[in-house]
Short mmCIF file of C-alpha atoms and ligand atoms in Angstrom, two decimals:
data_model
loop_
_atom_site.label_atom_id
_atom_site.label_comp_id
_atom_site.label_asym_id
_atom_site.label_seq_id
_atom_site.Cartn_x
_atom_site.Cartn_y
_atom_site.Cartn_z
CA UNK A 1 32.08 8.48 78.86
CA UNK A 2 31.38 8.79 82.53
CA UNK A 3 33.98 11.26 82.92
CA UNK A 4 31.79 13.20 80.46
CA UNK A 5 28.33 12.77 82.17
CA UNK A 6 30.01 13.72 85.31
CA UNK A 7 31.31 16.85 84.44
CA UNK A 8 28.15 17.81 82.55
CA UNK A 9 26.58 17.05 85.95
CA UNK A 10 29.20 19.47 87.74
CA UNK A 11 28.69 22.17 85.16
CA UNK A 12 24.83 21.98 85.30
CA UNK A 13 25.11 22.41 88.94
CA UNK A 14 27.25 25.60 88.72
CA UNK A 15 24.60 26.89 86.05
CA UNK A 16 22.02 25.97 88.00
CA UNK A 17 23.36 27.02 91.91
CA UNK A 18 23.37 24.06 93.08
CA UNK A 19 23.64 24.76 97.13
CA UNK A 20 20.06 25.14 98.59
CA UNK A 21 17.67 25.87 95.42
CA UNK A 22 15.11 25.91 97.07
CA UNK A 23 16.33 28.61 99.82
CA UNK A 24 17.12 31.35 97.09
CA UNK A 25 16.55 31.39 93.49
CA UNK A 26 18.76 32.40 91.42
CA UNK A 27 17.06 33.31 88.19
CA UNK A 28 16.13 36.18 89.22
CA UNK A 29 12.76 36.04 91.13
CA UNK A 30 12.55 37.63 93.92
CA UNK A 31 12.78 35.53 97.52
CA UNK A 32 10.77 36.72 100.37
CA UNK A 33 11.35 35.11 104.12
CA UNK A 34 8.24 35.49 106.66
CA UNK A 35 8.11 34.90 110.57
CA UNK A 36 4.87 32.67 110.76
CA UNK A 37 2.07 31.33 108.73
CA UNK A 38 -0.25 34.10 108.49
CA UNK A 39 2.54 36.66 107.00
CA UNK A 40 3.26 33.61 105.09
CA UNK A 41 0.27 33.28 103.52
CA UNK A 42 -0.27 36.57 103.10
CA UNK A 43 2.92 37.03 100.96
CA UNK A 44 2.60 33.73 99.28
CA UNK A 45 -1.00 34.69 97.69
CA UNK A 46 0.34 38.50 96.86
CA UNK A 47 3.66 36.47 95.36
CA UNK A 48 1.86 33.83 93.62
CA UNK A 49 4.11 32.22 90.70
CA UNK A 50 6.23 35.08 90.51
CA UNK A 51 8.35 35.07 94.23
CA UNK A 52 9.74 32.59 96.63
CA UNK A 53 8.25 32.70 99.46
CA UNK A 54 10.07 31.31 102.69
CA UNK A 55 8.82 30.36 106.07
CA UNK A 56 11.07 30.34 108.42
CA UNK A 57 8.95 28.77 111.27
CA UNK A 58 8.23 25.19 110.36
CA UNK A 59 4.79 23.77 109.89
CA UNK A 60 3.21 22.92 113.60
CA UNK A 61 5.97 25.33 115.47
CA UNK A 62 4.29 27.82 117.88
CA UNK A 63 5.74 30.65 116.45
CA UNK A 64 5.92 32.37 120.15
CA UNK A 65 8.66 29.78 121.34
CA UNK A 66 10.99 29.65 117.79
CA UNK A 67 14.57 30.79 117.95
CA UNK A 68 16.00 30.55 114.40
CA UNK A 69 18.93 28.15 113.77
CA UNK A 70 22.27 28.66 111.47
CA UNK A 71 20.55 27.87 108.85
CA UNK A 72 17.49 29.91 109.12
CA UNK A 73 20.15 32.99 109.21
CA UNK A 74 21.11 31.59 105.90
CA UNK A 75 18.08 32.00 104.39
CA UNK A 76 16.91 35.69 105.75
CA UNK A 77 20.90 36.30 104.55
CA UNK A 78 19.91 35.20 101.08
CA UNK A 79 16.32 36.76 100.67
CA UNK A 80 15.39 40.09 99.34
CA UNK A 81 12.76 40.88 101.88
CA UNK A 82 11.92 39.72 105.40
CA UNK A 83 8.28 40.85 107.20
CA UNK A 84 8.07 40.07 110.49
CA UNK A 85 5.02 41.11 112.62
CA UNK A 86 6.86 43.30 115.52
CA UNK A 87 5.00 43.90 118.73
CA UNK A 88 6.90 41.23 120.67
CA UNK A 89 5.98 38.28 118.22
CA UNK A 90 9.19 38.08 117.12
CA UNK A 91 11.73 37.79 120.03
CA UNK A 92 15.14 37.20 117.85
CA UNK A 93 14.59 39.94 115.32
CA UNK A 94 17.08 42.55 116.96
CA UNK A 95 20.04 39.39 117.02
CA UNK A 96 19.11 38.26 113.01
CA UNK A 97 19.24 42.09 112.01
CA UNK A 98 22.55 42.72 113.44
CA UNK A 99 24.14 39.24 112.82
CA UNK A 100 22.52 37.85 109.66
CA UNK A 101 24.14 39.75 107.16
CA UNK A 102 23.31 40.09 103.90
CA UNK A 103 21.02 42.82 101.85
CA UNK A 104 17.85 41.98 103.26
CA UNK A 105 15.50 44.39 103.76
CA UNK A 106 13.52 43.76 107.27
CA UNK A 107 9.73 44.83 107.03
CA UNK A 108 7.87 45.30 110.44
CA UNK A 109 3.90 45.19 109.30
CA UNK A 110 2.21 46.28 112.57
CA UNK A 111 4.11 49.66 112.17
CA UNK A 112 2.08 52.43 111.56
CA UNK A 113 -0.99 50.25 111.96
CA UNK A 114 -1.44 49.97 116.02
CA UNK A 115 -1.95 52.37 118.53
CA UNK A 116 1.22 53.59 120.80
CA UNK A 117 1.37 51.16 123.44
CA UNK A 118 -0.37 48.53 121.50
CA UNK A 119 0.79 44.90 123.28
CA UNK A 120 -1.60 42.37 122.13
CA UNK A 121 0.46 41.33 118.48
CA UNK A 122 -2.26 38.83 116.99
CA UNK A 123 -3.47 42.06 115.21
CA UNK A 124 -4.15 40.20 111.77
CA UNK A 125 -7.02 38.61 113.26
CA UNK A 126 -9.01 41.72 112.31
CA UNK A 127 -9.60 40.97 108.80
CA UNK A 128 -9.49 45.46 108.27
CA UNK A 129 -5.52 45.33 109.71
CA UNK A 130 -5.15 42.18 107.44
CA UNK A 131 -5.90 44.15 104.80
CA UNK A 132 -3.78 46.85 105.64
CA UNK A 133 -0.46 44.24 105.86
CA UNK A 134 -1.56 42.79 102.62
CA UNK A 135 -1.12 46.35 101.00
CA UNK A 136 2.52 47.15 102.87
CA UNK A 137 3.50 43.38 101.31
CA UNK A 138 2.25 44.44 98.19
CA UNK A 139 3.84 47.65 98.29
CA UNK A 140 7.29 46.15 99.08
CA UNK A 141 7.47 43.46 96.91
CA UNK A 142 6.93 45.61 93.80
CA UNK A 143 9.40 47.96 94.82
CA UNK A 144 11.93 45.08 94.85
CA UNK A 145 10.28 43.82 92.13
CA UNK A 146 8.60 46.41 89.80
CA UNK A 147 8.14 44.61 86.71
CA UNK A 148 6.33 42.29 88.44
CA UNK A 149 4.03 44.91 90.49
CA UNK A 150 0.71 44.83 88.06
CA UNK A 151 0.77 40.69 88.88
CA UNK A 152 1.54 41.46 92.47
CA UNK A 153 -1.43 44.00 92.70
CA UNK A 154 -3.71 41.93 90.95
CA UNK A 155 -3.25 38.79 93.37
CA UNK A 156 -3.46 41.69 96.91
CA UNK A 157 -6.73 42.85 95.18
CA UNK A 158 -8.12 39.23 94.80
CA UNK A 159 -7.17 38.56 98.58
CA UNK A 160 -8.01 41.94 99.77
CA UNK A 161 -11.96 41.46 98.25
CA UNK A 162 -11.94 38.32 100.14
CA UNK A 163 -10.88 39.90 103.39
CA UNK A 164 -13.85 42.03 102.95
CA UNK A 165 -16.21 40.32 102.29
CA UNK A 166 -14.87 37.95 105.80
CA UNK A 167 -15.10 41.55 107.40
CA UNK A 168 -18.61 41.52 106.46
CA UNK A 169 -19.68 38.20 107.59
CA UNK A 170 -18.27 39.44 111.34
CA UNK A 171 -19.53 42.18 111.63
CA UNK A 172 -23.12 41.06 110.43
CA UNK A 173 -22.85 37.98 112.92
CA UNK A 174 -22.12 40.70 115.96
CA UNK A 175 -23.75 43.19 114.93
CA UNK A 176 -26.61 42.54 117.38
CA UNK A 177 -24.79 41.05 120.50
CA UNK A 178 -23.51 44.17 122.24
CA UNK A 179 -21.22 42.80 125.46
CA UNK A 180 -21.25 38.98 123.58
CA UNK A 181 -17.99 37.67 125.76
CA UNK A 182 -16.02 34.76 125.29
CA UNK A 183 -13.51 32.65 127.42
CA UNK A 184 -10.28 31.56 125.40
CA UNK A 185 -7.57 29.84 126.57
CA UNK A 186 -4.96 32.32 125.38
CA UNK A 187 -5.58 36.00 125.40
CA UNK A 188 -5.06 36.52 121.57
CA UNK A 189 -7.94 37.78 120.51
CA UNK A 190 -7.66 41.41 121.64
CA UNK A 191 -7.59 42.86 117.51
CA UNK A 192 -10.56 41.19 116.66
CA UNK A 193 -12.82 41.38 119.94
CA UNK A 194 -12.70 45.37 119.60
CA UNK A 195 -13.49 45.45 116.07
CA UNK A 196 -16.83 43.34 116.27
CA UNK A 197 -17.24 44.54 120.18
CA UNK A 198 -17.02 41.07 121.60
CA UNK A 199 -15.21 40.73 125.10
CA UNK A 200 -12.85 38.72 125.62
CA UNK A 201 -11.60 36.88 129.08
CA UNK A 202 -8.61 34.26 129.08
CA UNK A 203 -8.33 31.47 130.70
CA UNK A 204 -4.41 31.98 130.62
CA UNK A 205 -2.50 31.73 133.96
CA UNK A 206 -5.54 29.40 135.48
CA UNK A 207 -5.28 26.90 132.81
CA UNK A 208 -1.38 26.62 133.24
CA UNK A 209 0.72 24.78 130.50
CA UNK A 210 1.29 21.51 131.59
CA UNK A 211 -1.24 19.31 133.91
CA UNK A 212 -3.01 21.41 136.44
CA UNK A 213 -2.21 19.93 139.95
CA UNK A 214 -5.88 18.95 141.65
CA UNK A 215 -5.92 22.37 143.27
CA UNK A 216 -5.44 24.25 140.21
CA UNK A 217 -8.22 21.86 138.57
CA UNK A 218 -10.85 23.28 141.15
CA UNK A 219 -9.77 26.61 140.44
CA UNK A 220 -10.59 26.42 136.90
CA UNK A 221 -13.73 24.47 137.55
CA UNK A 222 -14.87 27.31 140.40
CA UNK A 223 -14.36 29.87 138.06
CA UNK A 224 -16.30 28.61 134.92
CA UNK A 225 -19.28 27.91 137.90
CA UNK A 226 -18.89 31.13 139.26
CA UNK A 227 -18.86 33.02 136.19
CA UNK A 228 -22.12 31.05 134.28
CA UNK A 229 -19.34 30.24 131.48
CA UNK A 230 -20.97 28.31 129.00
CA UNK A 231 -18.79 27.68 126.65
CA UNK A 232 -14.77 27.83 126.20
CA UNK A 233 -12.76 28.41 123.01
CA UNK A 234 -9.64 26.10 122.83
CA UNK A 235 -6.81 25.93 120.54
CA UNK A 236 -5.34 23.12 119.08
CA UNK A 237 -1.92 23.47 121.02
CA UNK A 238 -2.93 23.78 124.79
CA UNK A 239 -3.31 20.17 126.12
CA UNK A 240 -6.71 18.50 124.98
CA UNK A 241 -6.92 16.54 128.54
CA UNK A 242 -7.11 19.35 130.58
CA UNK A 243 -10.24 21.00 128.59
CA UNK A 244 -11.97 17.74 128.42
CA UNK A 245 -11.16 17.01 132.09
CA UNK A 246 -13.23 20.97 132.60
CA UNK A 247 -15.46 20.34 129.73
CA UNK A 248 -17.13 17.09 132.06
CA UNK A 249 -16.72 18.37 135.13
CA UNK A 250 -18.87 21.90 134.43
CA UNK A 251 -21.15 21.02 130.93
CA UNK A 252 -19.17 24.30 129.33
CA UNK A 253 -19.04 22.78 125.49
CA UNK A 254 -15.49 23.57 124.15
CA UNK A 255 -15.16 25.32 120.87
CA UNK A 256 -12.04 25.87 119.13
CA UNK A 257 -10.72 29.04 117.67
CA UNK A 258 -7.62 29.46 115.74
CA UNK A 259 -5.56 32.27 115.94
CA UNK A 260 -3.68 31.61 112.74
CA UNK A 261 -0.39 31.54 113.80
CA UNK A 262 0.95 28.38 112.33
CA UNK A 263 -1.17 25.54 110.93
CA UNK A 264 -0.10 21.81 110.79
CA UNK A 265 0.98 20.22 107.82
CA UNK A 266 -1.72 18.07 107.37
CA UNK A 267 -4.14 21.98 107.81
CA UNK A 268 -1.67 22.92 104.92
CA UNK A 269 -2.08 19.51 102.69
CA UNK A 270 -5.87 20.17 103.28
CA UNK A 271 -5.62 23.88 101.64
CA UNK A 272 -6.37 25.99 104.90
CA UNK A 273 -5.48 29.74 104.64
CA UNK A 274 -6.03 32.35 106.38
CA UNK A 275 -9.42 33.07 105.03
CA UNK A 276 -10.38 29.59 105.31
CA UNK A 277 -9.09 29.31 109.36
CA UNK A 278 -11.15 32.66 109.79
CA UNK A 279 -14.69 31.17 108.53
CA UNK A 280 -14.56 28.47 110.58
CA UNK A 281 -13.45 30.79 113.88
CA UNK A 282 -16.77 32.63 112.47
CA UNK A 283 -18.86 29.69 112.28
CA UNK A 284 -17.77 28.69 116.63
CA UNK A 285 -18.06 32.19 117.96
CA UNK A 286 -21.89 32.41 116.39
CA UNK A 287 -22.57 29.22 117.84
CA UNK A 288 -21.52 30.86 121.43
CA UNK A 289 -23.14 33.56 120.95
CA UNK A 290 -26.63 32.16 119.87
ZN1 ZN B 301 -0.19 34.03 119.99
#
């Protein structure tokens, strides 16, 4: 009798594919591999039910510093489609093209939609060039997958209205603050500062990564005095000490802003999107520029 049950077991798991399931389905549906969170959730709404969608950087990364393993190879091997940002985001693309393998097609989703020259890559923080990748994704994933492309239209529509109406809400809350400038910590917020004419100034290079030295401390300090910076946008990744340490020391009230590049799991448990991440950037810039 066991002999039975076990080669039932074996023969379900030839039916079935049993090597990495979750990687690549084989039934059919059409598997989609992204290089951070926002593409991810980007092609995860447009896929819905319908597609397996893949991110390769794992939940809490910074996408900036990833290298993909073996195994991440693997899966881009295996997938239908990969769309990958371009503009320097994605340092390893030229050595998974050529050694991956595979029939994947690679998707770059800031072609077409930046100027020549363009070197700032967060462009998907303007909710307009959002839109813009939402319709290549779309595009793409119904040509792989035409009989699914009314569903896959459907869901980019739903997203796309909400992307709007998040265009809307900036460019109400700026619409009256000509020159409004903010300090971030990393200069990431090029795409969005020209669309809703805020300027931007980065903190980058004087905060350095790991604990200033006492000399570098007075040099951040100086500057925020100098400048009559009130407040300072954070993210979640640079170290907290060092903004708190600045925060006492000069009054400045630190804000965070989230570029969306990859969320934690617990921001992911809680239901955070893109959309979601982008209200609540909303909500902290207002309150600096107020
Ligand atoms: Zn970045």
């Amino acid at each position: 009798m066991k002999k039975i049950v076990f080669a039932f077991f074996c023969m379900a798991l030839l039916l079935t594919g049993c090597a990495d399931t979750a990687d690549k389905a084989d039934d059919g549906r059409l598997t989609v591999c992204t290089s951070f969170y926002a593409l991810y959730d980007f092609a995860d709404k447009v896929g819905g039910e319908r597609a397996d969608v893949i991110n390769l950087v794992p939940a809490g990364s910074e996408p900036h510093d990833w290298e993909p393993s073996s195994h991440d190879m693997l899966r881009v091997s295996k997938a239908d489609i990969l769309f990958y940002n371009g503009l320097g985001m994605e340092s390893w693309i030229d050595s998974v093209k050529s050694s991956a393998g595979g029939k994947t097609k690679y998707v770059c989703l800031s072609d077409g939609l930046c100027e020549d020259g363009a070197s700032d890559p967060h462009i998907w923080l303007d909710p307009n060039t959002a839109i813009e990748m939402v319709n290549k994704i779309e595009a793409e994933m119904s040509a792989e997958d035409s009989k699914n492309a009314d569903y896959y239209k459907q869901n980019a529509q739903e997203l796309i209205s909400e992307m709007r109406e998040l265009d809307k809400a900036y460019a109400e809350a700026f619409a009256d603050k000509e020159g409004f400038g903010i300090v971030v910590s990393h200069e990431a917020y090029g795409s969005l500062c020209s669309r809703y004419n805020i300027e931007q100034r980065a903190l980058e290079g004087i905060i350095p990564q790991s604990e200033p030295s006492p000399e570098q401390m007075k040099k951040i300090i100086d500057y925020i005095n100098d400048n009559n910076i009130d407040c300072i946008f954070y993210e979640k990744l640079l170290s907290k000490k060092t903004v708190n340490t600045v925060a006492e020391e000069t009054g400045a009230e630190l804000l965070e802003l989230d570029p969306f590049e990859g969320l934690t799991q617990a921001d992911i448990d809680a239901g955070e999107d893109y959309i979601s991440v982008m209200y609540k950037n909303l909500e902290n810039l207002k309150k600096a520029a107020e």
